[in-house]
CSV table of C-alpha atoms and ligand atoms in Angstrom, one decimal:
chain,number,residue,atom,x,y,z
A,1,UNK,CA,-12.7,20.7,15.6
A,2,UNK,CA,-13.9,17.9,17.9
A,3,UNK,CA,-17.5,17.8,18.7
A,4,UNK,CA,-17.8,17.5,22.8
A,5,UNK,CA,-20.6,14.7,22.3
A,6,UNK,CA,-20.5,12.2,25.2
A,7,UNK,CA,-21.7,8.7,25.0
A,8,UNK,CA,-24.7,6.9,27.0
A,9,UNK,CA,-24.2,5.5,30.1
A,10,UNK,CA,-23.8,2.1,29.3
A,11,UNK,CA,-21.0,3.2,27.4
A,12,UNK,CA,-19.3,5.1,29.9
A,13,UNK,CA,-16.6,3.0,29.8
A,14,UNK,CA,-14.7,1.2,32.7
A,15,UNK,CA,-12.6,2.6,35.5
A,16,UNK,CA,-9.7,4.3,33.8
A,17,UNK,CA,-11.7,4.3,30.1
A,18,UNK,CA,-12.8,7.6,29.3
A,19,UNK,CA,-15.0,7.7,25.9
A,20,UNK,CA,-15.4,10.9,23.9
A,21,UNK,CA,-15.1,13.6,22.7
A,22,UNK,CA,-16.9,12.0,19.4
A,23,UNK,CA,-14.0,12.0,16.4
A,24,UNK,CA,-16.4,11.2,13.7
A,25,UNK,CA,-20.2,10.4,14.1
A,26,UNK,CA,-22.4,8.3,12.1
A,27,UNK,CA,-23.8,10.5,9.6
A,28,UNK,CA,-20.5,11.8,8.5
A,29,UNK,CA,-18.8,8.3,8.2
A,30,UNK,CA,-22.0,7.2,5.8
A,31,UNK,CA,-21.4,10.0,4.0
A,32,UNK,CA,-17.9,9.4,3.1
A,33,UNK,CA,-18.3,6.3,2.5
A,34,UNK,CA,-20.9,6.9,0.2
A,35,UNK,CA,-18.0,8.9,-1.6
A,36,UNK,CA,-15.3,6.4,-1.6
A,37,UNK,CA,-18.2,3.8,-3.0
A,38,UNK,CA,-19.1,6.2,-5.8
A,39,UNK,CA,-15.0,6.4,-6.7
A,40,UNK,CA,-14.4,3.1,-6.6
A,41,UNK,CA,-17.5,2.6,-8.8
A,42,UNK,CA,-16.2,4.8,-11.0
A,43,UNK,CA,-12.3,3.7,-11.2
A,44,UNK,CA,-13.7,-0.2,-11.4
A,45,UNK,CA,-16.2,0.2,-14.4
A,46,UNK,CA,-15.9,-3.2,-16.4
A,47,UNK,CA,-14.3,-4.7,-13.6
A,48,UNK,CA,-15.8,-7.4,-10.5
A,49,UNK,CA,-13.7,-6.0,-7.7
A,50,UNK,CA,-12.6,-8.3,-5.2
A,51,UNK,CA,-12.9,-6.5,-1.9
A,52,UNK,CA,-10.3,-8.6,1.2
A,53,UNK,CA,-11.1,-7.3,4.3
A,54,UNK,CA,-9.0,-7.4,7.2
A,55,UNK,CA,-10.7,-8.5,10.7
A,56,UNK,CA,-11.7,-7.8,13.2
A,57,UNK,CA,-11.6,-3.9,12.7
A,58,UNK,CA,-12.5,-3.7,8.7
A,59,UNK,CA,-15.7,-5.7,8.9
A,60,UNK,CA,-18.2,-2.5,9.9
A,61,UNK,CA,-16.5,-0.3,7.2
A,62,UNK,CA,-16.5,-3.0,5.0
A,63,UNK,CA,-20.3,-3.9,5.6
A,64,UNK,CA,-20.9,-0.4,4.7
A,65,UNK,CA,-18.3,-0.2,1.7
A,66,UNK,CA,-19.4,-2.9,0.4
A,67,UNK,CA,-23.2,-1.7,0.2
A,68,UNK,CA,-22.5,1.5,-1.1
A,69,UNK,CA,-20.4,0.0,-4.1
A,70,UNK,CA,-22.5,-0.2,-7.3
A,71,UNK,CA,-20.8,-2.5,-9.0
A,72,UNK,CA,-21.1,-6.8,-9.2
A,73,UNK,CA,-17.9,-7.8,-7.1
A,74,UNK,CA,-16.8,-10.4,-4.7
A,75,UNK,CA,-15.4,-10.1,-1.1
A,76,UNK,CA,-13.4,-12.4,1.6
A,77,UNK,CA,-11.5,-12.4,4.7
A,78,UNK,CA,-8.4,-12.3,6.0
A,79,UNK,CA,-7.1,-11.8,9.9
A,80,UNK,CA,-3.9,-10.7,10.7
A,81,UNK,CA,-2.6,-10.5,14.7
A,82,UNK,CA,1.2,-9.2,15.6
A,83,UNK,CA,3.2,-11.5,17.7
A,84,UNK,CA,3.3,-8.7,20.3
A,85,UNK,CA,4.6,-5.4,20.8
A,86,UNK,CA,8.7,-6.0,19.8
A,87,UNK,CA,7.7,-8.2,17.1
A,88,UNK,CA,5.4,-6.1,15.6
A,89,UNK,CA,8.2,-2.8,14.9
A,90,UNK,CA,9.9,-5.5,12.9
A,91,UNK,CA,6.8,-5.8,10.6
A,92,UNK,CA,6.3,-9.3,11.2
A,93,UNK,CA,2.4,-10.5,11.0
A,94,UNK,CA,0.6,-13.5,12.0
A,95,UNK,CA,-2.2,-14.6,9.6
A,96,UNK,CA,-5.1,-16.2,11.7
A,97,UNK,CA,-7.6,-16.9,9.2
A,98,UNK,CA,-6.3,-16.9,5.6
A,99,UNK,CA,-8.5,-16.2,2.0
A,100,UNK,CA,-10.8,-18.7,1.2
A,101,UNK,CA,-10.0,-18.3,-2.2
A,102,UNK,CA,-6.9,-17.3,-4.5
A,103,UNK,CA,-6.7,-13.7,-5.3
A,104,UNK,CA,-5.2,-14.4,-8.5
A,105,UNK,CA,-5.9,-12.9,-11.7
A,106,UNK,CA,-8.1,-11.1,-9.5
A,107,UNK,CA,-8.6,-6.8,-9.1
A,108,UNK,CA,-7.8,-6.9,-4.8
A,109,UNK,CA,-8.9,-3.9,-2.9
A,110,UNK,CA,-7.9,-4.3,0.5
A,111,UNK,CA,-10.2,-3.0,2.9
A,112,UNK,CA,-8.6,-2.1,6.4
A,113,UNK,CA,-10.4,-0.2,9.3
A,114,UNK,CA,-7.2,2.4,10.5
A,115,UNK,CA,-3.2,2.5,9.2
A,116,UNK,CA,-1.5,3.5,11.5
A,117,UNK,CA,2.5,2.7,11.2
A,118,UNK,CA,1.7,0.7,8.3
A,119,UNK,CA,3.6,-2.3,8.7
A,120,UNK,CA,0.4,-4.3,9.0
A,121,UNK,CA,-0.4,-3.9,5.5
A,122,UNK,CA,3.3,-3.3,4.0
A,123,UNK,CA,2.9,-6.9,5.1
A,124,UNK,CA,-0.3,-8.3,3.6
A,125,UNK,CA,0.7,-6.2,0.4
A,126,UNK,CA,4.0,-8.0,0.4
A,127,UNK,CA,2.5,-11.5,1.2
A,128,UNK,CA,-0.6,-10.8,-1.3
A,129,UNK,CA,1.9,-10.0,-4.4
A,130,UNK,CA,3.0,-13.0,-4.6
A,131,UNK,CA,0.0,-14.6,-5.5
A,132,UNK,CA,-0.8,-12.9,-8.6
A,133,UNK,CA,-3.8,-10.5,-8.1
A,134,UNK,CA,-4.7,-8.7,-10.9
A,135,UNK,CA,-4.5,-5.4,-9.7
A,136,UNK,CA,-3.7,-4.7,-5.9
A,137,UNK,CA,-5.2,-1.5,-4.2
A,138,UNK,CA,-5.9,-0.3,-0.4
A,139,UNK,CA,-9.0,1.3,0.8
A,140,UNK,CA,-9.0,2.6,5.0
A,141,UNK,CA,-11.1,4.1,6.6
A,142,UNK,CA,-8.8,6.2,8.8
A,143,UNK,CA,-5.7,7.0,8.6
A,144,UNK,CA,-2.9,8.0,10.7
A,145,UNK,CA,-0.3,10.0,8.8
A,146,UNK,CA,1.9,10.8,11.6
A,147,UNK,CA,2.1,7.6,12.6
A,148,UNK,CA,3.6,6.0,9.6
A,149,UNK,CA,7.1,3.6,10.4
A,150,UNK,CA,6.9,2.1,6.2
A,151,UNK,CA,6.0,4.2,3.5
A,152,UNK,CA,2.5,2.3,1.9
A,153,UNK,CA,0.6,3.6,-0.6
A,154,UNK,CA,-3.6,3.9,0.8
A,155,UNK,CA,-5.4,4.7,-2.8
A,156,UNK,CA,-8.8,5.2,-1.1
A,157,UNK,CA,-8.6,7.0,2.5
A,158,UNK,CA,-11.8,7.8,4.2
A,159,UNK,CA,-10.6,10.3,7.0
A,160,UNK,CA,-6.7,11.3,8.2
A,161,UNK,CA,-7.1,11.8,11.8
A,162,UNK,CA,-5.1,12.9,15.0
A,163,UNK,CA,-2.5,10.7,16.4
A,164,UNK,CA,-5.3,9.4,19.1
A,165,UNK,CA,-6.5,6.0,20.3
A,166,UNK,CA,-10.0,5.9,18.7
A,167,UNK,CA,-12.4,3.5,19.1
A,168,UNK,CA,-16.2,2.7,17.9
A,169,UNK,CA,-17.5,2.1,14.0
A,170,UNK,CA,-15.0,-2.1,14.8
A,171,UNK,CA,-12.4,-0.6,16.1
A,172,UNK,CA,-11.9,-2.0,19.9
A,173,UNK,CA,-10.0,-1.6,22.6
A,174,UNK,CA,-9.5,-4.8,24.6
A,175,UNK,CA,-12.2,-6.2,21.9
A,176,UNK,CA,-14.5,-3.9,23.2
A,177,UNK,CA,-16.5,-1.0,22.3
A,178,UNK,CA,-16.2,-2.0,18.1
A,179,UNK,CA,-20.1,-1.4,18.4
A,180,UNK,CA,-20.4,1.8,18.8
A,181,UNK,CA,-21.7,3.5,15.8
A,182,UNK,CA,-20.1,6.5,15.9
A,183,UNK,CA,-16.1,6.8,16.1
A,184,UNK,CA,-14.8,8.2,19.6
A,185,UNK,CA,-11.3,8.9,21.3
A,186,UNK,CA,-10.6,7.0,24.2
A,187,UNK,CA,-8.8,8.5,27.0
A,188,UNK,CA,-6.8,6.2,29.5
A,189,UNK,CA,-6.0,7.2,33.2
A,190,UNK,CA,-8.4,9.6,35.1
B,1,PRP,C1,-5.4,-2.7,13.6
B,1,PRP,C2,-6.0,-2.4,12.2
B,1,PRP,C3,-4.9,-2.7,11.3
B,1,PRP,C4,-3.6,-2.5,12.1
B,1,PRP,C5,-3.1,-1.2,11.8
B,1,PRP,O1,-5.6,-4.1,13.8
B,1,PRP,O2,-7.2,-3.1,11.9
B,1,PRP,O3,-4.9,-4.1,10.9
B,1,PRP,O4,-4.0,-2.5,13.5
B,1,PRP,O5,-1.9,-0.9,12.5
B,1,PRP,P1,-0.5,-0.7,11.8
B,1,PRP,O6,-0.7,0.2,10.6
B,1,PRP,O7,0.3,-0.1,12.9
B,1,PRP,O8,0.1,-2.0,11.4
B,1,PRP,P2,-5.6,-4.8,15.3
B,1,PRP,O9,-4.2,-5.4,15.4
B,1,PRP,O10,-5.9,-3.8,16.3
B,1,PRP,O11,-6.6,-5.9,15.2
B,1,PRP,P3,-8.2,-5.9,14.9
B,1,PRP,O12,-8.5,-5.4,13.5
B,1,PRP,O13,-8.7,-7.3,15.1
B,1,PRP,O14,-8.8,-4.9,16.0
């Protein structure tokens, strides 16, 4: 059930940009991520988890992951872009920024903002196996099931959602609107 919440002013959006209903506010995304923290405390014990997020989206959710995670560990960044829309349903990324440091020997947890068909991290798993992590797991915030092109295993999902264009919480739309704290559905057209 979607809340009917609508968003200040200033964030009204521009002509043709309609923000809200609200998908998931705030409160309920710390608490879950609270959750997912406790788990992967629990399924890391005697392990330094090495958390790679993947920007621009991940790095609210990883902020906050990262916080709620009671447990010594390590973090780094990756960025990924597609080289446009045909390119992209043939699973090919573009890595922009790559990992400061060699995930090898070390237990990954890949920490993504939304899958959606998947094929952005079928690729970074693909490209990341080959240099010898440890362990290799997936943590997303959202999830879009019915979305999926290629099949990819998420271990750690924080909410599956509606096949809708949701932004807020880093997720953008034209780079904007990653700010917002709580995570709405954007509506384009009148
Ligand atoms: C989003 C998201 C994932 C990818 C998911 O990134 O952060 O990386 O798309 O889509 P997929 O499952 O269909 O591959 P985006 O390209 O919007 O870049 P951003 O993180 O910088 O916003």
């Amino acid at each position: 059930m979607l809340e009917e919440r609508t968003v200040d002013n200033k964030w009204q959006g521009r002509a043709n940009e309609s923000i809200g209903p609200v998908l998931l506010q705030s409160q309920a995304i710390r608490d879950r991520i609270g959750e997912l923290g406790a788990r992967i405390k629990e399924d890391y014990k005697g392990k330094t988890p090495h958390l790679v997020a993947i920007l621009k989206g991940a790095s609210i959710f990883h902020a906050d992951l990262v916080r709620s995670i009671e447990l010594e560990l390590s973090y780094d960044f990756m960025a990924v872009g597609s080289y446009g829309k045909l390119a992209k349903s043939s699973g090919e990324v573009r890595i922009l920024k790559d990992l400061d440091e060699s995930p090898e020997g070390k237990d990954v947890l890949l920490v993504e903002d939304i899958v959606d068909t998947g094929l952005t991290l079928h690729y970074l798993v693909q490209s990341l196996k080959t240099r010898s992590p440890k362990s290799l797991k997936i943590v997303a915030l959202l999830n879009k099931p019915s979305r999926r092109e290629i099949d990819v295993a998420v271990d750690y999902i924080g909410f599956d959602i509606p096949d809708e264009f949701v932004v807020g919480y880093g997720l953008d739309y034209d780079q904007r609107y990653r700010n917002l704290p709580d995570i709405y559905i954007l509506r384009l057209g009148k």
